[in-house]
mmCIF file of C-alpha atoms in Angstrom:
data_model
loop_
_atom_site.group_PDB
_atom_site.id
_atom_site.type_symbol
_atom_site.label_atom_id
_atom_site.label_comp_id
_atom_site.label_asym_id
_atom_site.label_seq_id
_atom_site.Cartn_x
_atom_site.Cartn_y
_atom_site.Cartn_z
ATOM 1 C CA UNK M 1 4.301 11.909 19.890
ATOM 2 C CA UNK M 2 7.979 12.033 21.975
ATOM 3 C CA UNK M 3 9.000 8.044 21.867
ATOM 4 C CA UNK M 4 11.496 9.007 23.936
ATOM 5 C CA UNK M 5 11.790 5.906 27.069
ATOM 6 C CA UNK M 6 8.420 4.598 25.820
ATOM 7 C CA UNK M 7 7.842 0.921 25.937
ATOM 8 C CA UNK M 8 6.596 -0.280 22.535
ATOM 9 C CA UNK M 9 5.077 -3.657 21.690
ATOM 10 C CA UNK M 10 5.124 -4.820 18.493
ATOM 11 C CA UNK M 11 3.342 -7.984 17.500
ATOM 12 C CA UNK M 12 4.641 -9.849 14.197
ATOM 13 C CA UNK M 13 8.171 -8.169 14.961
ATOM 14 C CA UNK M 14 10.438 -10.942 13.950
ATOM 15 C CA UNK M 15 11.103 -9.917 10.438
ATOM 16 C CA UNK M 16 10.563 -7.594 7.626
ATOM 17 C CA UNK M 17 8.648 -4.363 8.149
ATOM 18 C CA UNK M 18 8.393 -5.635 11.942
ATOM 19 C CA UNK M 19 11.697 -5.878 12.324
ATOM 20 C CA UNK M 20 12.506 -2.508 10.670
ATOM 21 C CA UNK M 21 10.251 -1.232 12.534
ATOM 22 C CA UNK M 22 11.236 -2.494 15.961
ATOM 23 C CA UNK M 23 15.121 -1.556 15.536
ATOM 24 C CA UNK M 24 13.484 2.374 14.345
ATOM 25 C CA UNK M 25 11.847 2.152 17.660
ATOM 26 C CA UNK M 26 14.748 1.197 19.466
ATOM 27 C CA UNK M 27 17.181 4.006 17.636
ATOM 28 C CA UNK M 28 14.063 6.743 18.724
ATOM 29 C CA UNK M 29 14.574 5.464 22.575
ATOM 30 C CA UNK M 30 11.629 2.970 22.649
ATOM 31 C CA UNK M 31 12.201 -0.154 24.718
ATOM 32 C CA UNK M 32 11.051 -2.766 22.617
ATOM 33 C CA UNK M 33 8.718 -6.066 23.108
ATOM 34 C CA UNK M 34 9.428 -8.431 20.325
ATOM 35 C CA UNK M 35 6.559 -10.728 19.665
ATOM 36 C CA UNK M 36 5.955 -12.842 17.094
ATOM 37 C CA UNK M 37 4.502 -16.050 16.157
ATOM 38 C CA UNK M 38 8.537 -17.493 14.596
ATOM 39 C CA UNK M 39 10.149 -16.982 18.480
ATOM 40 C CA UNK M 40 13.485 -17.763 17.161
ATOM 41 C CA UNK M 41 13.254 -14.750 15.030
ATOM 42 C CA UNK M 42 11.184 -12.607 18.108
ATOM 43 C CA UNK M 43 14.681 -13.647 20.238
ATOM 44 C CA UNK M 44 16.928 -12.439 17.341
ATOM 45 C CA UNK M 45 15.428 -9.439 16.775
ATOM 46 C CA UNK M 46 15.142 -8.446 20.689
ATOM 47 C CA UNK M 47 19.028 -9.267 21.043
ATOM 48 C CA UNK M 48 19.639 -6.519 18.606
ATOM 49 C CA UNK M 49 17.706 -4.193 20.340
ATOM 50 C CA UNK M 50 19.690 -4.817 23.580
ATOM 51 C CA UNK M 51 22.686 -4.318 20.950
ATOM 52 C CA UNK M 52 21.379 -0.593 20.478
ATOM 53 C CA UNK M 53 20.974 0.013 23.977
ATOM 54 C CA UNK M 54 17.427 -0.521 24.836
ATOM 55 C CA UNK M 55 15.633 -2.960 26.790
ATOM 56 C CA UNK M 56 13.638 -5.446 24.835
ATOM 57 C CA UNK M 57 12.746 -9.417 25.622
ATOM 58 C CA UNK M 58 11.071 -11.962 22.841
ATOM 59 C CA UNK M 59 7.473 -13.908 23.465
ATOM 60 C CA UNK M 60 6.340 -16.204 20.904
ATOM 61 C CA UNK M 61 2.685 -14.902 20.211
ATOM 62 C CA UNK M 62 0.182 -16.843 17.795
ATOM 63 C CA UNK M 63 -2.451 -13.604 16.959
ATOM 64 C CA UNK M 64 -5.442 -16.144 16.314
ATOM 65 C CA UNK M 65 -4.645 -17.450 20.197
ATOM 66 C CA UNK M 66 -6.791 -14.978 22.802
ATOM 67 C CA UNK M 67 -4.413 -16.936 25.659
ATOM 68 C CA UNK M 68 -1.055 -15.822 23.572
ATOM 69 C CA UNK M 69 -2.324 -11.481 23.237
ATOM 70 C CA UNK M 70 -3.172 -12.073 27.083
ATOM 71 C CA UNK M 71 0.401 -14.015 27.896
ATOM 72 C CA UNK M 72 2.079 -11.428 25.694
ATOM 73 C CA UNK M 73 0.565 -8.141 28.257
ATOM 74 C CA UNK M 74 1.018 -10.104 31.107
ATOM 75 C CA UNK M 75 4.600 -10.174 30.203
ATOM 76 C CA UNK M 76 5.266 -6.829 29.194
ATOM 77 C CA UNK M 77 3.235 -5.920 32.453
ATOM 78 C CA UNK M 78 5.750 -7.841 34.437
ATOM 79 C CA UNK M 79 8.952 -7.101 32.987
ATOM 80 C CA UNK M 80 8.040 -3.120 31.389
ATOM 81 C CA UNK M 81 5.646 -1.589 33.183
ATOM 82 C CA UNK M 82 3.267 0.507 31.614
ATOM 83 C CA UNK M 83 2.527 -0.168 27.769
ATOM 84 C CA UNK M 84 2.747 2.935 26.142
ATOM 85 C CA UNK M 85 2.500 1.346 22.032
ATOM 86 C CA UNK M 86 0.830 -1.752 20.820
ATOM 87 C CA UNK M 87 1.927 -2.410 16.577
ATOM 88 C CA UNK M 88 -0.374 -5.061 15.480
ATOM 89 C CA UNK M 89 1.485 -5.831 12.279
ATOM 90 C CA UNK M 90 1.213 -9.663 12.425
ATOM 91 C CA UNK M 91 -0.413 -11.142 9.185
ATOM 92 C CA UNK M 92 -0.533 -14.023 6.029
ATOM 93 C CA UNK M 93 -1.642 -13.719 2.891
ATOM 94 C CA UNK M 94 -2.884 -16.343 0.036
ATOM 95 C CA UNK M 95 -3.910 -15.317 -3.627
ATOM 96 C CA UNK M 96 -5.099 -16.949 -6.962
ATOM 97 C CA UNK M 97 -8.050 -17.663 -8.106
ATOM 98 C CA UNK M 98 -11.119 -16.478 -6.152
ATOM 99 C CA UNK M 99 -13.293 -19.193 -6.805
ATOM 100 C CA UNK M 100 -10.620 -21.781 -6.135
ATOM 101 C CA UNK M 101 -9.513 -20.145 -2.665
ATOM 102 C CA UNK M 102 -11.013 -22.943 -0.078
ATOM 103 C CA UNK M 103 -13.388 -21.084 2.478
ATOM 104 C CA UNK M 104 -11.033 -22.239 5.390
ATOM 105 C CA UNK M 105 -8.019 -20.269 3.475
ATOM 106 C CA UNK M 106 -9.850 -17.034 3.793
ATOM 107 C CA UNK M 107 -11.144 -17.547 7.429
ATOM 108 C CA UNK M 108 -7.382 -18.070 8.524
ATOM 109 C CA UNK M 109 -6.314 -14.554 6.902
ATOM 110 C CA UNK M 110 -8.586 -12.618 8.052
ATOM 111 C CA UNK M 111 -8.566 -14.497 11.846
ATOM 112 C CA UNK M 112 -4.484 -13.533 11.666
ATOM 113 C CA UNK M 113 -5.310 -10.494 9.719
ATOM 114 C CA UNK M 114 -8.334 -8.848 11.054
ATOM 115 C CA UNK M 115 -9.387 -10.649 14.030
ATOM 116 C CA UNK M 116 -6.049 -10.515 15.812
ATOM 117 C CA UNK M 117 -5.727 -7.006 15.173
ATOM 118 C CA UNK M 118 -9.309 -7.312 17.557
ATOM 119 C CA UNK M 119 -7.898 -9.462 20.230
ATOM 120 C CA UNK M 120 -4.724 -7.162 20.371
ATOM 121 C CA UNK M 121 -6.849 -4.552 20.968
ATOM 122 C CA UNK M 122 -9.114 -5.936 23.306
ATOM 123 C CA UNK M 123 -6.144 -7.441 25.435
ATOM 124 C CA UNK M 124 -3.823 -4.138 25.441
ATOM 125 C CA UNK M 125 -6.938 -1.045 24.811
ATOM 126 C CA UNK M 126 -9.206 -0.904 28.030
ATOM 127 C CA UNK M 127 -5.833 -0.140 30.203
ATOM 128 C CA UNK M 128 -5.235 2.543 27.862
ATOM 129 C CA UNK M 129 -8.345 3.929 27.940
ATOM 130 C CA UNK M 130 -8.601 3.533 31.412
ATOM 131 C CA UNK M 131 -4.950 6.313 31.907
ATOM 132 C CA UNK M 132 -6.320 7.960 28.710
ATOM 133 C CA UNK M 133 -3.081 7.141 26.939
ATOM 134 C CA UNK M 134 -1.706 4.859 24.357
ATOM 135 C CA UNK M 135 -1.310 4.609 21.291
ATOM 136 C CA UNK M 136 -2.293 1.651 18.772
ATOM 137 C CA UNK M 137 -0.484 1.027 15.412
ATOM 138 C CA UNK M 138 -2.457 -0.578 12.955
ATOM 139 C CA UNK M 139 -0.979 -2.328 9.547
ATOM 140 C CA UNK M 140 -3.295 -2.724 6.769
ATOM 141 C CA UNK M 141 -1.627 -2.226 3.155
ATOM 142 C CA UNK M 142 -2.300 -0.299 -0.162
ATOM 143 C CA UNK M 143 -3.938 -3.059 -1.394
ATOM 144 C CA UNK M 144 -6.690 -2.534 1.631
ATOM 145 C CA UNK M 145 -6.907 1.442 -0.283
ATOM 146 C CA UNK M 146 -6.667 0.033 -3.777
ATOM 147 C CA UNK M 147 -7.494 -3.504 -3.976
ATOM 148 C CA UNK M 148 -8.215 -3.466 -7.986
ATOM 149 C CA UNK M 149 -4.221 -3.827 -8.307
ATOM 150 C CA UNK M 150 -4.351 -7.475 -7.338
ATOM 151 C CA UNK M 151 -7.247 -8.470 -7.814
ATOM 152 C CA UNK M 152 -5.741 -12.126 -7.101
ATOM 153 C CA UNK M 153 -5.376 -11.453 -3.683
ATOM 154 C CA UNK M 154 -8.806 -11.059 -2.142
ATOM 155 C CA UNK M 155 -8.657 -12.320 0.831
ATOM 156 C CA UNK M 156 -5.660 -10.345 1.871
ATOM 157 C CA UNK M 157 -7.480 -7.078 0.396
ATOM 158 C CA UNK M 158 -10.447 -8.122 2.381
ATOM 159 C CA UNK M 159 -8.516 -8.365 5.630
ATOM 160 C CA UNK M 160 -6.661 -5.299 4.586
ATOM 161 C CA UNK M 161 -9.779 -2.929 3.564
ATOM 162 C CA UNK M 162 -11.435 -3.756 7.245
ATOM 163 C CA UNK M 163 -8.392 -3.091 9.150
ATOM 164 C CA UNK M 164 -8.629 0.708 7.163
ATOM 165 C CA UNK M 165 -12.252 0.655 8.693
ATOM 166 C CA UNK M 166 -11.111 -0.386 12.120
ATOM 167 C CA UNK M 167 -8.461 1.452 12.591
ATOM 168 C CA UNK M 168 -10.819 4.473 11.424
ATOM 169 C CA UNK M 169 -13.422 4.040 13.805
ATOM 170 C CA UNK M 170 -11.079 2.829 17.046
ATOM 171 C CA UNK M 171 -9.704 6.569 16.305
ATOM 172 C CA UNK M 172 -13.115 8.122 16.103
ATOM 173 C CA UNK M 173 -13.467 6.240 19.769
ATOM 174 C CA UNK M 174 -10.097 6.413 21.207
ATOM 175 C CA UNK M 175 -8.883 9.536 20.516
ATOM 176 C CA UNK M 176 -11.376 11.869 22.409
ATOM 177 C CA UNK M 177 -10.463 9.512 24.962
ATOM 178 C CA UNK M 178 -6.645 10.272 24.555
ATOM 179 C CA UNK M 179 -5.694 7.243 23.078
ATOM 180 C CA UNK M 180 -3.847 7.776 19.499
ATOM 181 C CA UNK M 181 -4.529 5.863 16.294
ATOM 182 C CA UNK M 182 -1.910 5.186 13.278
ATOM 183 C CA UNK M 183 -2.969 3.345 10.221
ATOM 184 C CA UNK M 184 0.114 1.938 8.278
ATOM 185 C CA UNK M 185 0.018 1.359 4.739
ATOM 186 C CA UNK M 186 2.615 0.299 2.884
ATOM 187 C CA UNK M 187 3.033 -0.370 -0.707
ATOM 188 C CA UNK M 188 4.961 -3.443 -2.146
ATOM 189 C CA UNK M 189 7.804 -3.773 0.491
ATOM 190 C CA UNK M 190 10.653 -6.139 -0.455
ATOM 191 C CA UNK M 191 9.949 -8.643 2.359
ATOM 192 C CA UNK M 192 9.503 -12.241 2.590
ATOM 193 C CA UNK M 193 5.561 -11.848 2.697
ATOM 194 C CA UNK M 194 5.606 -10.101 -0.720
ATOM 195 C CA UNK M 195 7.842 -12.520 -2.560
ATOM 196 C CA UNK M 196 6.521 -15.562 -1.249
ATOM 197 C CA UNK M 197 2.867 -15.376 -1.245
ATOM 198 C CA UNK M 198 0.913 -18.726 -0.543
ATOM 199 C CA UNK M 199 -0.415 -19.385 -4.181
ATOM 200 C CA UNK M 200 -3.470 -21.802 -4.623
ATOM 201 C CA UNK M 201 -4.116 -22.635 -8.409
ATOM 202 C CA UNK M 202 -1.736 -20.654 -10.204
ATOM 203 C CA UNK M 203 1.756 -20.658 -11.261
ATOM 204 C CA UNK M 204 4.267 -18.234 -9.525
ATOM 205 C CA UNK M 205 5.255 -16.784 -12.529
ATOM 206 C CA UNK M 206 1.916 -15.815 -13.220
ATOM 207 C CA UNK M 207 0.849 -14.217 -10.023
ATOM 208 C CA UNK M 208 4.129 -11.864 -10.134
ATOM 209 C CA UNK M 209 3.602 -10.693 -13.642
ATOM 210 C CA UNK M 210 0.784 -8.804 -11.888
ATOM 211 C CA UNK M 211 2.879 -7.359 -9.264
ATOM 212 C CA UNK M 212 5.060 -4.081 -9.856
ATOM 213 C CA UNK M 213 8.205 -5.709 -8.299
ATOM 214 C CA UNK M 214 10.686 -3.107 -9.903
ATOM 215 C CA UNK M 215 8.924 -0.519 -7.731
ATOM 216 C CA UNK M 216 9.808 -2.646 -4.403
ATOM 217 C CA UNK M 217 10.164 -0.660 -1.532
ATOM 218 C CA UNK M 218 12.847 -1.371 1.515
ATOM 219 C CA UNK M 219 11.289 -2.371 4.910
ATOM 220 C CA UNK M 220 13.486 0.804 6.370
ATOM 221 C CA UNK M 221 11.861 3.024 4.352
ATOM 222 C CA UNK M 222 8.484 2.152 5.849
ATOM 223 C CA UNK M 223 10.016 2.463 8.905
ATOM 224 C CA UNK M 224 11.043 5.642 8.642
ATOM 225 C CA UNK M 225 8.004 7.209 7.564
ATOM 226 C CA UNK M 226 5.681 5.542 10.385
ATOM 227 C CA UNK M 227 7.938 6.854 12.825
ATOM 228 C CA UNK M 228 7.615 10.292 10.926
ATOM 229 C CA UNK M 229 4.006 9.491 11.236
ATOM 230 C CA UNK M 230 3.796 8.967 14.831
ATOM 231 C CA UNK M 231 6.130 11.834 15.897
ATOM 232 C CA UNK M 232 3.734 14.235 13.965
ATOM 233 C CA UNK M 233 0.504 12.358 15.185
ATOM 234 C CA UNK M 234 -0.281 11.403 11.343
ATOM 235 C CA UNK M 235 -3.247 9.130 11.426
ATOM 236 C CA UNK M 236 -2.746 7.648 7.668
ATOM 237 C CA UNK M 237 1.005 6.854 6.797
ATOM 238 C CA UNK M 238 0.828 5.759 3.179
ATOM 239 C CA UNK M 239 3.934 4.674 1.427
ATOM 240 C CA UNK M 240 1.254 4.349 -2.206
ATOM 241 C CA UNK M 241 3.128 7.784 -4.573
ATOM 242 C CA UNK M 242 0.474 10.431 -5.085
ATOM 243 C CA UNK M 243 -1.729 9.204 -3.015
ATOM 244 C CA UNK M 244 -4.039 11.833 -2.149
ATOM 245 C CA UNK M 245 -4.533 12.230 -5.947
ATOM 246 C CA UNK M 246 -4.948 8.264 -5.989
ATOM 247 C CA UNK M 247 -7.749 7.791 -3.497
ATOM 248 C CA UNK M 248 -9.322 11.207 -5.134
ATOM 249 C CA UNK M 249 -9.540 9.487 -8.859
ATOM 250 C CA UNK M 250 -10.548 6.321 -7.164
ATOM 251 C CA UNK M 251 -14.109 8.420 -5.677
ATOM 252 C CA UNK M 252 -14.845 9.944 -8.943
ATOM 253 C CA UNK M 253 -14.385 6.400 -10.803
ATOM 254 C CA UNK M 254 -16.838 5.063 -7.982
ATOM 255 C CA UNK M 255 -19.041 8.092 -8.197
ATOM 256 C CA UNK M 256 -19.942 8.405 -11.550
ATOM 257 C CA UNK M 257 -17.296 7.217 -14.152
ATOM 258 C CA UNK M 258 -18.067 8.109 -17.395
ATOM 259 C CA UNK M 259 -20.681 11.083 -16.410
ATOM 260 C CA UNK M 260 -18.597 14.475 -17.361
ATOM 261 C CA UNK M 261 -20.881 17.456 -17.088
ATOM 262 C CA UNK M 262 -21.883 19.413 -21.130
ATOM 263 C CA UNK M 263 -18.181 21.110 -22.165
ATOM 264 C CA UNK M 264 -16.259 18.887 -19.882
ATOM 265 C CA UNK M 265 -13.496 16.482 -21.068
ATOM 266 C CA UNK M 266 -11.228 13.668 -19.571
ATOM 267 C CA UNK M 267 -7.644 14.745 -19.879
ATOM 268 C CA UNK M 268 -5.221 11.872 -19.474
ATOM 269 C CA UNK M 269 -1.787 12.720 -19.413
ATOM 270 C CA UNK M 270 1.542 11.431 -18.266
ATOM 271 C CA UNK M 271 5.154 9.919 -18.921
ATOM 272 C CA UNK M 272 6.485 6.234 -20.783
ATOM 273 C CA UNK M 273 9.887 5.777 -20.129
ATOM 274 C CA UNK M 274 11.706 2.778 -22.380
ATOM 275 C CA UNK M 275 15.354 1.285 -23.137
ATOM 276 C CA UNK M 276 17.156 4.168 -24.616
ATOM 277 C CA UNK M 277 18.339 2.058 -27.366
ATOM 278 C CA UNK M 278 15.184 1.179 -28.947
ATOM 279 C CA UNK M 279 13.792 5.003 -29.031
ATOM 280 C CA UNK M 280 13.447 4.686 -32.913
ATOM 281 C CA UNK M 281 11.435 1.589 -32.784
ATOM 282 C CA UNK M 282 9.307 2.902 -29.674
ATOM 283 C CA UNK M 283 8.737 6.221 -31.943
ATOM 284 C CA UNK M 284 7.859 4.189 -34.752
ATOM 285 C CA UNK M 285 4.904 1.695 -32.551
ATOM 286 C CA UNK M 286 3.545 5.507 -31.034
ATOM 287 C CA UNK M 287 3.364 7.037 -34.628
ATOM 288 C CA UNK M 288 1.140 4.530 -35.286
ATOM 289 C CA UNK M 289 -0.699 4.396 -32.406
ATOM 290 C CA UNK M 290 -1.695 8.137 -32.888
ATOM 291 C CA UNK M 291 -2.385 7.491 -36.505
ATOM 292 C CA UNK M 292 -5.076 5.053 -35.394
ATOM 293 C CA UNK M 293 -6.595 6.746 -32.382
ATOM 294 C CA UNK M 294 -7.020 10.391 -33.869
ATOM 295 C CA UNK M 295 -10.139 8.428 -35.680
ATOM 296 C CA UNK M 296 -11.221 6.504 -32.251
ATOM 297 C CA UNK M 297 -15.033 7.756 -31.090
ATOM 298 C CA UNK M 298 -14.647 10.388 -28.514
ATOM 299 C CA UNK M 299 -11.227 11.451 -29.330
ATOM 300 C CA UNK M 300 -10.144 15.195 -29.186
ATOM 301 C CA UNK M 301 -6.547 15.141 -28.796
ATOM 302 C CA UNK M 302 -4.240 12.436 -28.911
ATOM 303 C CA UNK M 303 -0.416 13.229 -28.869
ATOM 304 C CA UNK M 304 2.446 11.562 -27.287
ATOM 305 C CA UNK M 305 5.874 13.371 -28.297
ATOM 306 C CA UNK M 306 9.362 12.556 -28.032
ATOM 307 C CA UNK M 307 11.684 14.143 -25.036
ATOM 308 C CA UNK M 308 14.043 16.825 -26.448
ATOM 309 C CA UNK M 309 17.057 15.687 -24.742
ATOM 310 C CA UNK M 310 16.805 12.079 -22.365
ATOM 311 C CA UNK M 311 16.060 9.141 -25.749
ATOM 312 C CA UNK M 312 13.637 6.917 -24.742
ATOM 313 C CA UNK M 313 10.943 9.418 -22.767
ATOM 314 C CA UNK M 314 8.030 10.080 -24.464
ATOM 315 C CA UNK M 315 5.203 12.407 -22.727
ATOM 316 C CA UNK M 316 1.718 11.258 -23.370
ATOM 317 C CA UNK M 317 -1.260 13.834 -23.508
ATOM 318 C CA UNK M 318 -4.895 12.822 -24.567
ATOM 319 C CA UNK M 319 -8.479 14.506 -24.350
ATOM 320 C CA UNK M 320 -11.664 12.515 -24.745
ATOM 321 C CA UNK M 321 -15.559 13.553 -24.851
ATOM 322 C CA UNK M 322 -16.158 10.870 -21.774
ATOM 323 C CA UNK M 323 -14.800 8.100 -19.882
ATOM 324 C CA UNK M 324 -15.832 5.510 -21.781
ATOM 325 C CA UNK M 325 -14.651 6.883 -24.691
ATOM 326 C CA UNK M 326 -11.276 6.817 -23.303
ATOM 327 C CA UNK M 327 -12.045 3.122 -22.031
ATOM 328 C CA UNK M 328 -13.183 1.894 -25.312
ATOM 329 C CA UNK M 329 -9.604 3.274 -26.540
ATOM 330 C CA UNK M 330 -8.041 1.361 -23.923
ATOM 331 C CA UNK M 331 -9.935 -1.726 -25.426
ATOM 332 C CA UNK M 332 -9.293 -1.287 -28.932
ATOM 333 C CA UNK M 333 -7.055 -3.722 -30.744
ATOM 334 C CA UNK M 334 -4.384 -1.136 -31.623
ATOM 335 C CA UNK M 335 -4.586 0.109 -27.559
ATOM 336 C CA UNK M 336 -4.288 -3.252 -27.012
ATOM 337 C CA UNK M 337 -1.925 -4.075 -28.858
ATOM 338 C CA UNK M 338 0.733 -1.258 -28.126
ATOM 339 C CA UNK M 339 0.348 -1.985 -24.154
ATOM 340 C CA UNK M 340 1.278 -5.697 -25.441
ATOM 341 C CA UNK M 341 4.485 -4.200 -26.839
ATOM 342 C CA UNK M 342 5.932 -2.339 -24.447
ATOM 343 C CA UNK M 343 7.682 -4.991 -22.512
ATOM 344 C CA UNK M 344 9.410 -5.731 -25.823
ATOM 345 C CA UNK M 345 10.454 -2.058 -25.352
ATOM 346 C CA UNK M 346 11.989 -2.284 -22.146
ATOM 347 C CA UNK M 347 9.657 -0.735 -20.677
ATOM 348 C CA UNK M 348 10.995 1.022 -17.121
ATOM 349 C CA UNK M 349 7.808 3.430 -16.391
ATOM 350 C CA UNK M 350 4.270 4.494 -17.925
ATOM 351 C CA UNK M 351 2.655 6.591 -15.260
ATOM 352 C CA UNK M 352 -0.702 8.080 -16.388
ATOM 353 C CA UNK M 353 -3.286 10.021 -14.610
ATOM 354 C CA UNK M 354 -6.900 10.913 -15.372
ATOM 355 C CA UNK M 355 -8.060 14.178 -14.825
ATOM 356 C CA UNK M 356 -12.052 15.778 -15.503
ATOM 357 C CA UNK M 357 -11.313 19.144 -16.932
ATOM 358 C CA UNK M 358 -14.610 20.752 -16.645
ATOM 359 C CA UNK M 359 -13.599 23.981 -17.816
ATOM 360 C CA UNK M 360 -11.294 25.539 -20.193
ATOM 361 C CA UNK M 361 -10.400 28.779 -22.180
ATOM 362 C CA UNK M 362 -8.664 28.820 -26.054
ATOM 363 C CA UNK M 363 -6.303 31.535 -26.351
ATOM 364 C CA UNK M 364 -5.036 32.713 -29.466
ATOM 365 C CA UNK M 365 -1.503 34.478 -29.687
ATOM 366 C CA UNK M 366 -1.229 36.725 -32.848
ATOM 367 C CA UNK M 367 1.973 36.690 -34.596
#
């Protein structure tokens, strides 16, 4: 797609990824509508688009409010022209406990979430389809690809996982009808919505432990690749590492966990980085560790060894008879216990990935 003098509307533009995104816009020649429900924020945001040389204006827009989506085109009608993009990226979030979550608390995500994602594109899509161009930009999350992370957060992860369904099937329509489609996806993005998620029964503390903050990503950088995205007409613009081999373990967990094939084995392999300085007591906990789960039920090969040169990188390799053998591991007390350590170990990475070897060949080298 050539963004080149387009006119670009994004909705929920007044800070964060929006705003990011917005000033990337402006830098690729888009001029800019700045909407957003904070219109102090909308106005700041637009005068630094003006700043880069673009046209751009602010309109404070409330997503759950049909009147606001239909003052917001009538706007950009007046003022633009011809809407060319329409980023729905507006949204809220709450987490805790599920069963504490009052029903009204989910409604109002997904109406921000979900719904206004709806009335955006029921306010800006028919005139698109009507010139058979446009293009929609729709934010959902890797939590709406791989909710299980926080499972705290279900609302959000509801509203998240439909917009990946919507956004699938308004390409399915659109596009044959020459309207484009991008589904955003970021990962944890170092923005005010990430750090200061509405909590209802439970402590802040708590909620973060669960959150991967030291792998926060910068709002730029999300900008960056959804405008890579869009010039290459990429419908999915994940931000999630690996995720094609992600969503591809997530199927066969779904579709039959546990059920390897006769001769087949579950390989897990992968890398724990810890503090340098405590490399002897970190080889000490994983000598024990193997000690213990050479003898677990299923086990064929358990070895995690020591880097040769960079203390404090060890490179795990496992093979089990079945899934659940390798679960049951994961369960144990000594399993347990040595994930239970590691934070005590400084812990700066354990990346591990599953893999269904169905196949494999011995080979014996003489001497």
């Amino acid at each position: 797609m050539d963004l080149l003098n387009k006119t670009a509307v994004v909705i929920g533009g007044g800070a964060g990824i929006g705003r990011a995104g917005v000033l990337a816009l402006a830098r690729a020649g888009c001029d800019v509508v700045v909407a957003d429900i904070d219109e102090a924020a909308a106005k700041a945001v637009a005068s630094e688009v003006e700043g880069l040389g673009r046209r751009s204006f602010a309109v404070a827009c409330d997503t759950t409010r049909t009147e606001d989506l239909a003052d917001l085109h009538r706007q950009t009608s007046e003022v633009m022209g011809q809407t060319d993009i329409v980023w729905s990226h507006a949204g809220t979030s709450v987490a805790g406990p599920l069963e504490q979550i009052p029903l009204e608390r989910w409604e109002h995500v997904l109406d921000v979430n979900a719904v206004g994602v709806v009335r955006a594109f029921l306010e800006f899509g028919p005139e698109m389809v009507a010139r058979g161009y446009g293009h929609l930009i729709v934010t959902s999350s890797s939590l709406g690809l791989f909710p299980e992370q926080v499972p705290l957060g279900g609302a959000y992860t509801l509203s998240k996982s439909g917009l990946i369904g919507l956004a699938r099937t308004l390409n399915a329509y659109l596009s044959p009808q020459g309207v484009g489609v991008t589904l955003l996806c970021p990962d944890i993005t170092n923005t005010r919505h990430t750090l200061n998620v509405p909590l209802v029964g439970i402590p802040t503390e708590v909620f973060e432990a669960g959150l991967e903050l030291e792998a926060l990503q910068s709002p730029d950088e999300v900008a960056d690749a959804l405008l890579a995205g869009l010039r290459d007409d990429t419908f999915l613009v994940s931000l999630t590492p690996d995720v094609r081999q992600k969503l591809h373990d997530d199927i066969d967990q779904m579709t039959g966990r546990g059920q390897v094939p006769d001769g087949a084995v579950i390989v897990q392999s992968g890398r724990l980085v810890i503090d340098a300085a405590l490399h002897d007591r970190a080889s000490a906990a994983i000598g024990e560790l193997v000690a213990k789960s050479v003898h677990d039920a299923g086990n064929i090969s358990f070895v995690i060894s020591a880097d040769l040169v960079a203390r404090g990188v060890f490179y795990v390799y496992e093979e089990w008879e079945s899934q659940s053998a390798l679960d049951q591991h994961a369960d144990s007390e000594h399993g347990r216990a040595f994930v239970g350590m590691l934070p005590s170990l400084g812990m700066r990475e354990l990346s591990l990935r599953v893999h269904r070897v169905e196949s494999s060949q011995e080979v014996t080298i003489p001497v």
